[in-house]
mmCIF file of the C-alpha atoms, coordinates in Angstrom:
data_MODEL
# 
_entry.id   MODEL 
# 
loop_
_atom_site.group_PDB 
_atom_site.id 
_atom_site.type_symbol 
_atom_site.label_atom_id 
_atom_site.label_alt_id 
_atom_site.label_comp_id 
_atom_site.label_asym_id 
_atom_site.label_entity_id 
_atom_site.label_seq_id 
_atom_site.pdbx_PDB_ins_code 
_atom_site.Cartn_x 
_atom_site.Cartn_y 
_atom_site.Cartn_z 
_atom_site.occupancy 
_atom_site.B_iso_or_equiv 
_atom_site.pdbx_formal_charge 
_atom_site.auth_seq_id 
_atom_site.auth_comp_id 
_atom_site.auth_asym_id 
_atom_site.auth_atom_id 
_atom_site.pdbx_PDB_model_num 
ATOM 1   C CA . UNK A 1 1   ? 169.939 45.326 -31.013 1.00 0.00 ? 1   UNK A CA 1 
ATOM 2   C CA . UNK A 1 2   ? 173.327 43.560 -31.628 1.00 0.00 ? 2   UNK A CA 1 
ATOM 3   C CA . UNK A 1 3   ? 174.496 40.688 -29.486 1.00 0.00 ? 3   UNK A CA 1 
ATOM 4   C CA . UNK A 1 4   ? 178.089 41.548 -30.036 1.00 0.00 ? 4   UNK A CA 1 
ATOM 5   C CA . UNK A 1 5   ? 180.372 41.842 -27.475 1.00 0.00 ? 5   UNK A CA 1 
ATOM 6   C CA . UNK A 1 6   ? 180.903 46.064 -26.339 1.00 0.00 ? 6   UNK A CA 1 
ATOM 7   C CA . UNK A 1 7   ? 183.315 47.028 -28.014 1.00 0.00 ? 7   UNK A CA 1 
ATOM 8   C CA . UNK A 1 8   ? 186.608 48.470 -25.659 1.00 0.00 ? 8   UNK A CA 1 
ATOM 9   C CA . UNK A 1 9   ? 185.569 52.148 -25.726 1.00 0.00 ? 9   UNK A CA 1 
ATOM 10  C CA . UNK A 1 10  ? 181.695 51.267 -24.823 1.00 0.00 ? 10  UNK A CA 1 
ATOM 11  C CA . UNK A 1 11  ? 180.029 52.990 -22.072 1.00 0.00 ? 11  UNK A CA 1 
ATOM 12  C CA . UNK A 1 12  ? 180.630 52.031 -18.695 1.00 0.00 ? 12  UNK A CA 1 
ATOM 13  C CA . UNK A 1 13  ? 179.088 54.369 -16.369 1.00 0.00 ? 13  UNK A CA 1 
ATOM 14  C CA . UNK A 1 14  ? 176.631 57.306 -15.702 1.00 0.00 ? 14  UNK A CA 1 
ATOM 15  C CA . UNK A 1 15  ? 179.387 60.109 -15.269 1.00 0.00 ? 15  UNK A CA 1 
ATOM 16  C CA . UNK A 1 16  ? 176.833 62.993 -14.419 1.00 0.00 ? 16  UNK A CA 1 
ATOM 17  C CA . UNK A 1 17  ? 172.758 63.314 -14.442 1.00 0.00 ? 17  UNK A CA 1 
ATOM 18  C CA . UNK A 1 18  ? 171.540 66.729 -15.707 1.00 0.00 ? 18  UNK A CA 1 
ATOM 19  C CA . UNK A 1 19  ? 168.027 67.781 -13.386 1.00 0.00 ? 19  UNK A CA 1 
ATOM 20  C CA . UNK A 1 20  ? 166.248 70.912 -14.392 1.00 0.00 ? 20  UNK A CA 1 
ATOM 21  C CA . UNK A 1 21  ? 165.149 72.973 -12.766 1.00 0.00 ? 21  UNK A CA 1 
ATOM 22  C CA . UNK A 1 22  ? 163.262 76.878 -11.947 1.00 0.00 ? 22  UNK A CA 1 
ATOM 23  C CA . UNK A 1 23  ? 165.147 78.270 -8.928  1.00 0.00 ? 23  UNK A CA 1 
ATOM 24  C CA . UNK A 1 24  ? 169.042 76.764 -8.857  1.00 0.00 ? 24  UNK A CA 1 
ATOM 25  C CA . UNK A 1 25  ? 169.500 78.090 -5.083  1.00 0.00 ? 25  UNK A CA 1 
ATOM 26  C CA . UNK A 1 26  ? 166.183 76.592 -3.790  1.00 0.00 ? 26  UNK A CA 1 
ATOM 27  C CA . UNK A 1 27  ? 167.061 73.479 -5.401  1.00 0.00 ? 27  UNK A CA 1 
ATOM 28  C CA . UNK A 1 28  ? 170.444 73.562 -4.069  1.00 0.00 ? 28  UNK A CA 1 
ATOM 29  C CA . UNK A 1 29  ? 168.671 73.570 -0.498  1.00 0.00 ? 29  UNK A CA 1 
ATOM 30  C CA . UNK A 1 30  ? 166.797 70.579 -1.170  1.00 0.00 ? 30  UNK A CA 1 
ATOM 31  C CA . UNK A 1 31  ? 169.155 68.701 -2.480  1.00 0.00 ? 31  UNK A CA 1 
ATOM 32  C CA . UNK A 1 32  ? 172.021 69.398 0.182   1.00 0.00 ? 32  UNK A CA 1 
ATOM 33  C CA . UNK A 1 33  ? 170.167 70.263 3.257   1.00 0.00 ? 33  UNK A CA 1 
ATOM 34  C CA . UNK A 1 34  ? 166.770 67.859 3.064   1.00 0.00 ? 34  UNK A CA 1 
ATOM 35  C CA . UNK A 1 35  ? 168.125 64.983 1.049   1.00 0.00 ? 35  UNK A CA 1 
ATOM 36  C CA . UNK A 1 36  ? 171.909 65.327 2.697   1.00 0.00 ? 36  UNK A CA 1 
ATOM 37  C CA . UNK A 1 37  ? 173.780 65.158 -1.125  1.00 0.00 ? 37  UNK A CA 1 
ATOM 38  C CA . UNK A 1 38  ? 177.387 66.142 -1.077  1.00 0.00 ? 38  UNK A CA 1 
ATOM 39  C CA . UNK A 1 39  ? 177.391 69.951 -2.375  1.00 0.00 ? 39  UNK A CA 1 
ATOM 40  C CA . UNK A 1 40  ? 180.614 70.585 -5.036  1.00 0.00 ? 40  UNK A CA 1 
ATOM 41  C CA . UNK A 1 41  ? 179.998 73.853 -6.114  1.00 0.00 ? 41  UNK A CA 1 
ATOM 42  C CA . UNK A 1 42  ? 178.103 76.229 -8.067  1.00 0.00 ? 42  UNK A CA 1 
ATOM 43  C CA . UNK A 1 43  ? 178.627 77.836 -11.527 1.00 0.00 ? 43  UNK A CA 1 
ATOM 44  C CA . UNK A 1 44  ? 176.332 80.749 -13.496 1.00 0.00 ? 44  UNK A CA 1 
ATOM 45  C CA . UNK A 1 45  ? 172.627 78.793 -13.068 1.00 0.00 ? 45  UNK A CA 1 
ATOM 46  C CA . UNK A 1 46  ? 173.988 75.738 -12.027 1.00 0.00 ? 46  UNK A CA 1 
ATOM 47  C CA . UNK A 1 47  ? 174.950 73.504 -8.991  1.00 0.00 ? 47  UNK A CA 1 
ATOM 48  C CA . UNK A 1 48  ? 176.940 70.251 -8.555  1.00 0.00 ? 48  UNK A CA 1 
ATOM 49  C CA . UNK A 1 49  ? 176.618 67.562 -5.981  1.00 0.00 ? 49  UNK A CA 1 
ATOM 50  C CA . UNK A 1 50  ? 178.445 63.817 -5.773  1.00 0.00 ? 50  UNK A CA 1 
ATOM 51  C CA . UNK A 1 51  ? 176.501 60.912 -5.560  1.00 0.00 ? 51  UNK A CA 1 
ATOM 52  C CA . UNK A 1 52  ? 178.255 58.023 -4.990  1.00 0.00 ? 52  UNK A CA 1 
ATOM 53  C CA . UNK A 1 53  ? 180.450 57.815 -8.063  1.00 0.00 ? 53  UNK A CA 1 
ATOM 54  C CA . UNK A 1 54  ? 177.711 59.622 -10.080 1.00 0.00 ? 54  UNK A CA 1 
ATOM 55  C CA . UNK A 1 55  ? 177.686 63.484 -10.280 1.00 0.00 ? 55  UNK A CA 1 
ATOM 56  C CA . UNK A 1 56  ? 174.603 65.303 -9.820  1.00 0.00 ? 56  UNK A CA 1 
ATOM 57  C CA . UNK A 1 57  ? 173.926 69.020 -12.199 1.00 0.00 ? 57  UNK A CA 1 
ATOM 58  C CA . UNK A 1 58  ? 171.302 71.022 -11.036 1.00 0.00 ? 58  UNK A CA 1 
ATOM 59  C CA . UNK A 1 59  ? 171.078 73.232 -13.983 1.00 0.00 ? 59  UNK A CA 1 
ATOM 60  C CA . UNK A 1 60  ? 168.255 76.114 -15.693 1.00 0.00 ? 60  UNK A CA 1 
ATOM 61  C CA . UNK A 1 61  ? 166.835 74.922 -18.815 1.00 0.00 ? 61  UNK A CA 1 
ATOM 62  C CA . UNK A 1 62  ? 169.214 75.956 -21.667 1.00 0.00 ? 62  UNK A CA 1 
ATOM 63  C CA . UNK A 1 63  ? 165.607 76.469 -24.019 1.00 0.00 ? 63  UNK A CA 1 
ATOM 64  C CA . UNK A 1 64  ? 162.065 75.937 -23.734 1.00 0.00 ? 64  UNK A CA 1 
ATOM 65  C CA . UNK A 1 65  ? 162.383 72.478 -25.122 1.00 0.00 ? 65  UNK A CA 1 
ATOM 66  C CA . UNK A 1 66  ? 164.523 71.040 -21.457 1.00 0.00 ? 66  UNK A CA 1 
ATOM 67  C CA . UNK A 1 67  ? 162.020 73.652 -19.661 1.00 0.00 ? 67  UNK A CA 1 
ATOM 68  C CA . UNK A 1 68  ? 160.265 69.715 -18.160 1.00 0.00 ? 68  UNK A CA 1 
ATOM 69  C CA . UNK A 1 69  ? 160.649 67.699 -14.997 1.00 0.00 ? 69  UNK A CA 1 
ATOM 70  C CA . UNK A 1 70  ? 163.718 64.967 -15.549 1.00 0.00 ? 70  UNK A CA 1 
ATOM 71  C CA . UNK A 1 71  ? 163.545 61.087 -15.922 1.00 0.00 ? 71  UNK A CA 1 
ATOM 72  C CA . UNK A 1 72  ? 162.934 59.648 -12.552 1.00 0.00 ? 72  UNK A CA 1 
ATOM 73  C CA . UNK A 1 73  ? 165.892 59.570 -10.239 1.00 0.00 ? 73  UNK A CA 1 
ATOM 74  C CA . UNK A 1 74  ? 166.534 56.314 -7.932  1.00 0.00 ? 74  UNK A CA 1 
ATOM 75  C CA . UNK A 1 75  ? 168.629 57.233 -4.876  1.00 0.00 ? 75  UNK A CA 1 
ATOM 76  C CA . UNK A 1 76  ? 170.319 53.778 -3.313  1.00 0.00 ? 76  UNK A CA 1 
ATOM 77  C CA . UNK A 1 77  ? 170.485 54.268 0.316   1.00 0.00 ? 77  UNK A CA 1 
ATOM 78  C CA . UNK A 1 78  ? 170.585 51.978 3.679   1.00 0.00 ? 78  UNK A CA 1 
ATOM 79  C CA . UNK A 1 79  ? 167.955 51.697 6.124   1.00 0.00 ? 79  UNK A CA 1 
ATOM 80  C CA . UNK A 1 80  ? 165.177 53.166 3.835   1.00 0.00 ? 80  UNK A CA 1 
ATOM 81  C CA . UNK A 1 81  ? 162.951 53.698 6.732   1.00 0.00 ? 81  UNK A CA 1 
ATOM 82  C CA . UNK A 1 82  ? 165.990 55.604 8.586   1.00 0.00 ? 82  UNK A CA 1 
ATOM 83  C CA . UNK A 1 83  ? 166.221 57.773 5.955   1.00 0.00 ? 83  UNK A CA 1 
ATOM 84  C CA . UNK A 1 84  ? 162.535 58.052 5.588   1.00 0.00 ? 84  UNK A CA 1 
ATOM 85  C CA . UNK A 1 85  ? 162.392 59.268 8.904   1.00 0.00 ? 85  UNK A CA 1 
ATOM 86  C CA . UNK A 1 86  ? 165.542 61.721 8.806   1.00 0.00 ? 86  UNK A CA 1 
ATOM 87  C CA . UNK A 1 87  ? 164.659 63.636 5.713   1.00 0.00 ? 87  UNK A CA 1 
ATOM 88  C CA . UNK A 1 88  ? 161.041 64.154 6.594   1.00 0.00 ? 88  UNK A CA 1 
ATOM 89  C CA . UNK A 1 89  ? 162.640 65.572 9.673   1.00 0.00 ? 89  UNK A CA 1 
ATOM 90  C CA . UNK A 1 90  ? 163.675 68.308 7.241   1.00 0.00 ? 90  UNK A CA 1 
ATOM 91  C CA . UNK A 1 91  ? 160.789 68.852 5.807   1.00 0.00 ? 91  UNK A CA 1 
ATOM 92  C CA . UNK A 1 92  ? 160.772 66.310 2.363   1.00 0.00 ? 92  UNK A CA 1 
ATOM 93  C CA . UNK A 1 93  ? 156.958 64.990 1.619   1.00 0.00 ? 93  UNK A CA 1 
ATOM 94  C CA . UNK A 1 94  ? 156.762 61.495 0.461   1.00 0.00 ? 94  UNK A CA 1 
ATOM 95  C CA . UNK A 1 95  ? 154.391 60.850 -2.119  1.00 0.00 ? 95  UNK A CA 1 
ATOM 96  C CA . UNK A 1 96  ? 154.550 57.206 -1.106  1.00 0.00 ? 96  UNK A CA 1 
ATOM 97  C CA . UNK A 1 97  ? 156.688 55.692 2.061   1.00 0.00 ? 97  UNK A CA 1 
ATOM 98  C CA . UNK A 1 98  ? 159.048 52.750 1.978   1.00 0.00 ? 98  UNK A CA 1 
ATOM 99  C CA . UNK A 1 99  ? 157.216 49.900 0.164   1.00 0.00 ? 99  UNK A CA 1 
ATOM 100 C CA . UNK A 1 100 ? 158.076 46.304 -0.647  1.00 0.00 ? 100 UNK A CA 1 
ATOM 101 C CA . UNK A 1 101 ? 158.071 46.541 -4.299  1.00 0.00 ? 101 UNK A CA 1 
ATOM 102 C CA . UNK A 1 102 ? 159.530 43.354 -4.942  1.00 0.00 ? 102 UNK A CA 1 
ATOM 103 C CA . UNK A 1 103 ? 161.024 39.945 -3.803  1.00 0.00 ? 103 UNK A CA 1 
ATOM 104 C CA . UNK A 1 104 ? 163.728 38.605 -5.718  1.00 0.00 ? 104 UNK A CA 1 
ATOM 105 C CA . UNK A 1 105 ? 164.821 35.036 -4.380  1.00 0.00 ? 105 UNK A CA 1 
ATOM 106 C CA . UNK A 1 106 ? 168.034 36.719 -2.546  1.00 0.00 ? 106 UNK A CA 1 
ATOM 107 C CA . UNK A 1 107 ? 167.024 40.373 -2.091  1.00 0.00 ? 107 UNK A CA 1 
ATOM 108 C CA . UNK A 1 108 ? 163.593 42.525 -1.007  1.00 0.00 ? 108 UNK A CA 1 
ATOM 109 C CA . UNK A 1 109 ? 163.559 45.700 -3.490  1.00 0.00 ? 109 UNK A CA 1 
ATOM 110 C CA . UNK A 1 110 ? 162.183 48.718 -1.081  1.00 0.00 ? 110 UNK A CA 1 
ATOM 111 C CA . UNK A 1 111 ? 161.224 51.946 -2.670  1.00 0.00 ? 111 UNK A CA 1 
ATOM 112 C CA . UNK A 1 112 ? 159.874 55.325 -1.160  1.00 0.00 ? 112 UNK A CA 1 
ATOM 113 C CA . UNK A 1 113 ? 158.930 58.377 -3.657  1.00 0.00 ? 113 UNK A CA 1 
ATOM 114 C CA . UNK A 1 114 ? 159.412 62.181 -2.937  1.00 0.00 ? 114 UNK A CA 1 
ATOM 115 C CA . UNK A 1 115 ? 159.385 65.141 -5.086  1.00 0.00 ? 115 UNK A CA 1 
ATOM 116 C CA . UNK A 1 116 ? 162.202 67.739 -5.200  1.00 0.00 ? 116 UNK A CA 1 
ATOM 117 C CA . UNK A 1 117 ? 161.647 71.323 -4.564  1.00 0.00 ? 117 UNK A CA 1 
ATOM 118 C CA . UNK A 1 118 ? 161.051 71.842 -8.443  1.00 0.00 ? 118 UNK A CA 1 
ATOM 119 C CA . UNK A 1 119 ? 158.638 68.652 -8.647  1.00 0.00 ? 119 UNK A CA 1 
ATOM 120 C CA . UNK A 1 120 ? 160.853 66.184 -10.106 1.00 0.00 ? 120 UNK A CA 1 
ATOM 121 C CA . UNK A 1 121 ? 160.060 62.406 -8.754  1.00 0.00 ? 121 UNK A CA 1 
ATOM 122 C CA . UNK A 1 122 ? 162.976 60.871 -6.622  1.00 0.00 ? 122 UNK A CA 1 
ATOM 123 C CA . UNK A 1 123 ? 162.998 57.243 -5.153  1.00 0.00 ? 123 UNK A CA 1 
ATOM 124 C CA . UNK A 1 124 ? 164.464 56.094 -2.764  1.00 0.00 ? 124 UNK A CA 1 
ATOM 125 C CA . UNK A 1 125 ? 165.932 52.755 -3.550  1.00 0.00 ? 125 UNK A CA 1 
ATOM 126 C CA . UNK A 1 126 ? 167.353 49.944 -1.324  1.00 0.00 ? 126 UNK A CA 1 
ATOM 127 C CA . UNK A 1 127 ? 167.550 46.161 -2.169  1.00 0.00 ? 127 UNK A CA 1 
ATOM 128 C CA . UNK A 1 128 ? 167.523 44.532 1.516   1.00 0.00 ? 128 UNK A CA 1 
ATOM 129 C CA . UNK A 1 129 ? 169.333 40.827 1.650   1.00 0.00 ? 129 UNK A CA 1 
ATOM 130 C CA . UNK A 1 130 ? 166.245 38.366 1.763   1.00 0.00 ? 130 UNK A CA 1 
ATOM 131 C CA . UNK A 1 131 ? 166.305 36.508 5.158   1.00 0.00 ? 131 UNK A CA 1 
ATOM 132 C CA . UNK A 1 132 ? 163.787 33.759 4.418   1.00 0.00 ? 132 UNK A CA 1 
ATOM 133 C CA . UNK A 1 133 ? 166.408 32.395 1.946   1.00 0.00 ? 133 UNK A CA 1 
ATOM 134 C CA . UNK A 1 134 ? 164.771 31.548 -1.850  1.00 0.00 ? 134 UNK A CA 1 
ATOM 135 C CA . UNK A 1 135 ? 161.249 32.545 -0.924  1.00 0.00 ? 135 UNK A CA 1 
ATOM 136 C CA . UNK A 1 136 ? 159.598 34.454 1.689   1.00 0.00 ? 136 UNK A CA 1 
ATOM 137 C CA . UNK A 1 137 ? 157.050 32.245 4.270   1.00 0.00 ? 137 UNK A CA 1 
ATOM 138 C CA . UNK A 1 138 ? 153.576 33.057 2.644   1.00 0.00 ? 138 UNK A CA 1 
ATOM 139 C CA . UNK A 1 139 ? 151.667 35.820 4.709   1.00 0.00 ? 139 UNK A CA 1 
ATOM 140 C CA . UNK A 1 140 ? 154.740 37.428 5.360   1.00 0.00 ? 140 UNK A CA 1 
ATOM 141 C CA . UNK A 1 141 ? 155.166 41.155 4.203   1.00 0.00 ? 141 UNK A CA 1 
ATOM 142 C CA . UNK A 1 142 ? 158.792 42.425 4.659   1.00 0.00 ? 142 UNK A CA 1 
ATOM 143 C CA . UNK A 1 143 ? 161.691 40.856 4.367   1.00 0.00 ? 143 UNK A CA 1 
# 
């Protein structure tokens, strides 16, 4: 890896993230109606949704070798145990609830997993400001 500084025309954001998938309308559902995405529209085989400043293709496979679930997916949110709540409301399973996955000395990382309608793993992600200040009392489970 080079230590040079990134050159001007370097990347500097995820534009778009391509997830594959079997049946484009039931996938649509999921993702609009039971996870609450922003729908943009739909082409031949394919729908778009906005995530933040990140845009969302819900796509066919183009040939056998895409024809696989995606790289995981990490959804930031607020209130992970609101949201939790809300989209199993509508029907989303969790495959594991909100968790403290981490303490950082100014943040608690909080994660929940889920899988889309087509069996791709999503997280749920949120990184909740640490109260205790550098570290958490001992015994003490959330922050």
């Amino acid at each position: 890896m080079n230590d040079a500084a990134p050159a001007p025309t370097a990347i500097h954001a995820i534009a778009q993230i391509a997830v594959t998938c079997h049946d484009v309308e039931r996938a649509t559902a999921f993702y609009r109606d039971a996870l609450g995405l922003p729908f943009l529209f739909a082409a031949e085989g394919m729908a778009f949704f906005q995530c933040g400043p990140t845009r969302l293709m819900l796509s066919l496979p183009s040939a056998e070798e895409f024809d696989h679930p995606t790289s995981l997916i990490y959804l930031a949110v607020s209130d992970i145990e609101a949201r939790v709540r809300e989209m199993k409301a509508r029907g989303v399973e969790f495959r594991r609830e909100a968790t403290l996955t981490h303490q950082a000395p100014t943040y608690a990382l909080w994660l929940a997993f889920l899988r889309d309608s087509e069996g791709n793993t999503l997280a749920l992600m949120e990184e909740k400001a640490n109260r205790f200040g550098a570290t958490p009392p001992s015994g003490v489970a959330d922050a």
